[in-house]
Amino acid sequence: MIGLILSIIVIGLIAGALARLLVPGKQNLSIPMTIALGIVGSFVGGFLGYLIFHKDASQGFLQPAGIIGSVIGAVIVLVIWLRVGGRRSVSNR
């Protein structure tokens, strides 16, 4: 169980960091937020992969396609986060 939790955190960190490298612009995210971004992105990527290909992770947790899906999902979540977060800015008029 501890191994699963650690692997989720490590893959979340890798997917979140790669997403932050792929999306242009400045992202004010801490390391824990980057891990959370990667973990949420993994769920989004897995869900989209299931919707498109109708397959789940029954063949193993760590697969190259799963990691790529995690990065794609993290990029989607990061872009949505930046769009929603950008609207909350306060203007001084």
mmCIF file with all atom_site columns, C-alpha atoms in Angstrom:
data_model
loop_
_atom_site.group_PDB
_atom_site.id
_atom_site.type_symbol
_atom_site.label_atom_id
_atom_site.label_alt_id
_atom_site.label_comp_id
_atom_site.label_asym_id
_atom_site.label_entity_id
_atom_site.label_seq_id
_atom_site.pdbx_PDB_ins_code
_atom_site.Cartn_x
_atom_site.Cartn_y
_atom_site.Cartn_z
_atom_site.occupancy
_atom_site.B_iso_or_equiv
_atom_site.pdbx_formal_charge
_atom_site.auth_seq_id
_atom_site.auth_comp_id
_atom_site.auth_asym_id
_atom_site.auth_atom_id
_atom_site.pdbx_PDB_model_num
ATOM 1  C CA . MET A 1 1  ? 0.000   0.000  0.000   1.00 0.00 ? 1  MET A CA 1
ATOM 2  C CA . ILE A 1 2  ? 2.836   2.403  0.834   1.00 0.00 ? 2  ILE A CA 1
ATOM 3  C CA . GLY A 1 3  ? 4.500   1.537  -2.471  1.00 0.00 ? 3  GLY A CA 1
ATOM 4  C CA . LEU A 1 4  ? 1.335   2.407  -4.384  1.00 0.00 ? 4  LEU A CA 1
ATOM 5  C CA . ILE A 1 5  ? 1.001   5.750  -2.622  1.00 0.00 ? 5  ILE A CA 1
ATOM 6  C CA . LEU A 1 6  ? 4.665   6.598  -3.251  1.00 0.00 ? 6  LEU A CA 1
ATOM 7  C CA . SER A 1 7  ? 4.401   5.634  -6.917  1.00 0.00 ? 7  SER A CA 1
ATOM 8  C CA . ILE A 1 8  ? 1.288   7.803  -7.318  1.00 0.00 ? 8  ILE A CA 1
ATOM 9  C CA . ILE A 1 9  ? 3.159   10.746 -5.776  1.00 0.00 ? 9  ILE A CA 1
ATOM 10 C CA . VAL A 1 10 ? 6.255   10.210 -7.947  1.00 0.00 ? 10 VAL A CA 1
ATOM 11 C CA . ILE A 1 11 ? 4.236   9.830  -11.157 1.00 0.00 ? 11 ILE A CA 1
ATOM 12 C CA . GLY A 1 12 ? 2.174   12.869 -10.146 1.00 0.00 ? 12 GLY A CA 1
ATOM 13 C CA . LEU A 1 13 ? 5.356   14.893 -9.703  1.00 0.00 ? 13 LEU A CA 1
ATOM 14 C CA . ILE A 1 14 ? 6.762   13.767 -13.052 1.00 0.00 ? 14 ILE A CA 1
ATOM 15 C CA . ALA A 1 15 ? 3.486   14.333 -14.945 1.00 0.00 ? 15 ALA A CA 1
ATOM 16 C CA . GLY A 1 16 ? 2.908   17.708 -13.281 1.00 0.00 ? 16 GLY A CA 1
ATOM 17 C CA . ALA A 1 17 ? 6.463   18.886 -13.943 1.00 0.00 ? 17 ALA A CA 1
ATOM 18 C CA . LEU A 1 18 ? 6.293   17.812 -17.603 1.00 0.00 ? 18 LEU A CA 1
ATOM 19 C CA . ALA A 1 19 ? 2.938   19.566 -17.982 1.00 0.00 ? 19 ALA A CA 1
ATOM 20 C CA . ARG A 1 20 ? 4.419   22.748 -16.538 1.00 0.00 ? 20 ARG A CA 1
ATOM 21 C CA . LEU A 1 21 ? 7.306   22.499 -18.998 1.00 0.00 ? 21 LEU A CA 1
ATOM 22 C CA . LEU A 1 22 ? 4.980   21.977 -21.959 1.00 0.00 ? 22 LEU A CA 1
ATOM 23 C CA . VAL A 1 23 ? 2.529   24.797 -21.207 1.00 0.00 ? 23 VAL A CA 1
ATOM 24 C CA . PRO A 1 24 ? 4.023   28.215 -21.975 1.00 0.00 ? 24 PRO A CA 1
ATOM 25 C CA . GLY A 1 25 ? 3.781   31.057 -19.506 1.00 0.00 ? 25 GLY A CA 1
ATOM 26 C CA . LYS A 1 26 ? 4.407   31.486 -15.824 1.00 0.00 ? 26 LYS A CA 1
ATOM 27 C CA . GLN A 1 27 ? 2.666   29.162 -13.396 1.00 0.00 ? 27 GLN A CA 1
ATOM 28 C CA . ASN A 1 28 ? 2.823   30.068 -9.729  1.00 0.00 ? 28 ASN A CA 1
ATOM 29 C CA . LEU A 1 29 ? 2.549   26.523 -8.384  1.00 0.00 ? 29 LEU A CA 1
ATOM 30 C CA . SER A 1 30 ? 4.446   25.012 -5.485  1.00 0.00 ? 30 SER A CA 1
ATOM 31 C CA . ILE A 1 31 ? 5.849   21.483 -5.518  1.00 0.00 ? 31 ILE A CA 1
ATOM 32 C CA . PRO A 1 32 ? 2.832   20.034 -3.659  1.00 0.00 ? 32 PRO A CA 1
ATOM 33 C CA . MET A 1 33 ? 0.512   21.762 -6.159  1.00 0.00 ? 33 MET A CA 1
ATOM 34 C CA . THR A 1 34 ? 2.582   20.324 -9.015  1.00 0.00 ? 34 THR A CA 1
ATOM 35 C CA . ILE A 1 35 ? 2.161   16.845 -7.507  1.00 0.00 ? 35 ILE A CA 1
ATOM 36 C CA . ALA A 1 36 ? -1.590  17.428 -7.127  1.00 0.00 ? 36 ALA A CA 1
ATOM 37 C CA . LEU A 1 37 ? -1.718  18.653 -10.737 1.00 0.00 ? 37 LEU A CA 1
ATOM 38 C CA . GLY A 1 38 ? -0.053  15.446 -11.900 1.00 0.00 ? 38 GLY A CA 1
ATOM 39 C CA . ILE A 1 39 ? -2.300  13.204 -9.806  1.00 0.00 ? 39 ILE A CA 1
ATOM 40 C CA . VAL A 1 40 ? -5.479  14.919 -11.010 1.00 0.00 ? 40 VAL A CA 1
ATOM 41 C CA . GLY A 1 41 ? -4.061  14.850 -14.543 1.00 0.00 ? 41 GLY A CA 1
ATOM 42 C CA . SER A 1 42 ? -3.513  11.102 -14.206 1.00 0.00 ? 42 SER A CA 1
ATOM 43 C CA . PHE A 1 43 ? -7.162  10.601 -13.351 1.00 0.00 ? 43 PHE A CA 1
ATOM 44 C CA . VAL A 1 44 ? -8.263  12.865 -16.213 1.00 0.00 ? 44 VAL A CA 1
ATOM 45 C CA . GLY A 1 45 ? -5.929  11.109 -18.662 1.00 0.00 ? 45 GLY A CA 1
ATOM 46 C CA . GLY A 1 46 ? -7.081  7.694  -17.496 1.00 0.00 ? 46 GLY A CA 1
ATOM 47 C CA . PHE A 1 47 ? -10.726 8.668  -17.795 1.00 0.00 ? 47 PHE A CA 1
ATOM 48 C CA . LEU A 1 48 ? -10.240 10.100 -21.290 1.00 0.00 ? 48 LEU A CA 1
ATOM 49 C CA . GLY A 1 49 ? -8.284  7.007  -22.301 1.00 0.00 ? 49 GLY A CA 1
ATOM 50 C CA . TYR A 1 50 ? -11.114 4.804  -21.075 1.00 0.00 ? 50 TYR A CA 1
ATOM 51 C CA . LEU A 1 51 ? -13.680 6.884  -22.967 1.00 0.00 ? 51 LEU A CA 1
ATOM 52 C CA . ILE A 1 52 ? -11.687 6.810  -26.204 1.00 0.00 ? 52 ILE A CA 1
ATOM 53 C CA . PHE A 1 53 ? -10.206 3.293  -26.177 1.00 0.00 ? 53 PHE A CA 1
ATOM 54 C CA . HIS A 1 54 ? -12.590 1.469  -23.782 1.00 0.00 ? 54 HIS A CA 1
ATOM 55 C CA . LYS A 1 55 ? -9.686  -0.045 -21.849 1.00 0.00 ? 55 LYS A CA 1
ATOM 56 C CA . ASP A 1 56 ? -8.665  0.420  -18.238 1.00 0.00 ? 56 ASP A CA 1
ATOM 57 C CA . ALA A 1 57 ? -5.531  -0.176 -16.167 1.00 0.00 ? 57 ALA A CA 1
ATOM 58 C CA . SER A 1 58 ? -6.176  -3.895 -15.724 1.00 0.00 ? 58 SER A CA 1
ATOM 59 C CA . GLN A 1 59 ? -2.896  -4.743 -17.474 1.00 0.00 ? 59 GLN A CA 1
ATOM 60 C CA . GLY A 1 60 ? -0.743  -2.921 -14.950 1.00 0.00 ? 60 GLY A CA 1
ATOM 61 C CA . PHE A 1 61 ? -0.281  0.419  -13.294 1.00 0.00 ? 61 PHE A CA 1
ATOM 62 C CA . LEU A 1 62 ? 2.992   1.598  -14.799 1.00 0.00 ? 62 LEU A CA 1
ATOM 63 C CA . GLN A 1 63 ? 2.822   1.574  -18.572 1.00 0.00 ? 63 GLN A CA 1
ATOM 64 C CA . PRO A 1 64 ? 4.253   4.075  -21.052 1.00 0.00 ? 64 PRO A CA 1
ATOM 65 C CA . ALA A 1 65 ? 0.764   4.806  -22.402 1.00 0.00 ? 65 ALA A CA 1
ATOM 66 C CA . GLY A 1 66 ? -0.461  5.505  -18.870 1.00 0.00 ? 66 GLY A CA 1
ATOM 67 C CA . ILE A 1 67 ? 2.362   7.926  -18.167 1.00 0.00 ? 67 ILE A CA 1
ATOM 68 C CA . ILE A 1 68 ? 1.773   9.711  -21.482 1.00 0.00 ? 68 ILE A CA 1
ATOM 69 C CA . GLY A 1 69 ? -1.944  9.878  -20.671 1.00 0.00 ? 69 GLY A CA 1
ATOM 70 C CA . SER A 1 70 ? -1.064  11.314 -17.257 1.00 0.00 ? 70 SER A CA 1
ATOM 71 C CA . VAL A 1 71 ? 0.999   14.069 -18.860 1.00 0.00 ? 71 VAL A CA 1
ATOM 72 C CA . ILE A 1 72 ? -1.747  14.849 -21.396 1.00 0.00 ? 72 ILE A CA 1
ATOM 73 C CA . GLY A 1 73 ? -4.327  14.955 -18.610 1.00 0.00 ? 73 GLY A CA 1
ATOM 74 C CA . ALA A 1 74 ? -2.070  17.190 -16.510 1.00 0.00 ? 74 ALA A CA 1
ATOM 75 C CA . VAL A 1 75 ? -1.637  19.581 -19.444 1.00 0.00 ? 75 VAL A CA 1
ATOM 76 C CA . ILE A 1 76 ? -5.432  19.755 -19.838 1.00 0.00 ? 76 ILE A CA 1
ATOM 77 C CA . VAL A 1 77 ? -5.912  20.391 -16.105 1.00 0.00 ? 77 VAL A CA 1
ATOM 78 C CA . LEU A 1 78 ? -3.141  23.028 -16.074 1.00 0.00 ? 78 LEU A CA 1
ATOM 79 C CA . VAL A 1 79 ? -4.614  24.919 -19.027 1.00 0.00 ? 79 VAL A CA 1
ATOM 80 C CA . ILE A 1 80 ? -8.045  24.896 -17.376 1.00 0.00 ? 80 ILE A CA 1
ATOM 81 C CA . TRP A 1 81 ? -6.466  26.005 -14.077 1.00 0.00 ? 81 TRP A CA 1
ATOM 82 C CA . LEU A 1 82 ? -4.675  28.902 -15.775 1.00 0.00 ? 82 LEU A CA 1
ATOM 83 C CA . ARG A 1 83 ? -7.833  30.014 -17.612 1.00 0.00 ? 83 ARG A CA 1
ATOM 84 C CA . VAL A 1 84 ? -10.026 29.893 -14.497 1.00 0.00 ? 84 VAL A CA 1
ATOM 85 C CA . GLY A 1 85 ? -7.344  31.363 -12.242 1.00 0.00 ? 85 GLY A CA 1
ATOM 86 C CA . GLY A 1 86 ? -6.674  34.219 -14.666 1.00 0.00 ? 86 GLY A CA 1
ATOM 87 C CA . ARG A 1 87 ? -10.267 35.408 -14.406 1.00 0.00 ? 87 ARG A CA 1
ATOM 88 C CA . ARG A 1 88 ? -9.996  35.887 -10.656 1.00 0.00 ? 88 ARG A CA 1
ATOM 89 C CA . SER A 1 89 ? -7.452  38.656 -10.951 1.00 0.00 ? 89 SER A CA 1
ATOM 90 C CA . VAL A 1 90 ? -8.384  41.993 -9.404  1.00 0.00 ? 90 VAL A CA 1
ATOM 91 C CA . SER A 1 91 ? -8.034  45.105 -11.503 1.00 0.00 ? 91 SER A CA 1
ATOM 92 C CA . ASN A 1 92 ? -7.397  48.531 -9.984  1.00 0.00 ? 92 ASN A CA 1
ATOM 93 C CA . ARG A 1 93 ? -9.646  51.053 -11.665 1.00 0.00 ? 93 ARG A CA 1
#
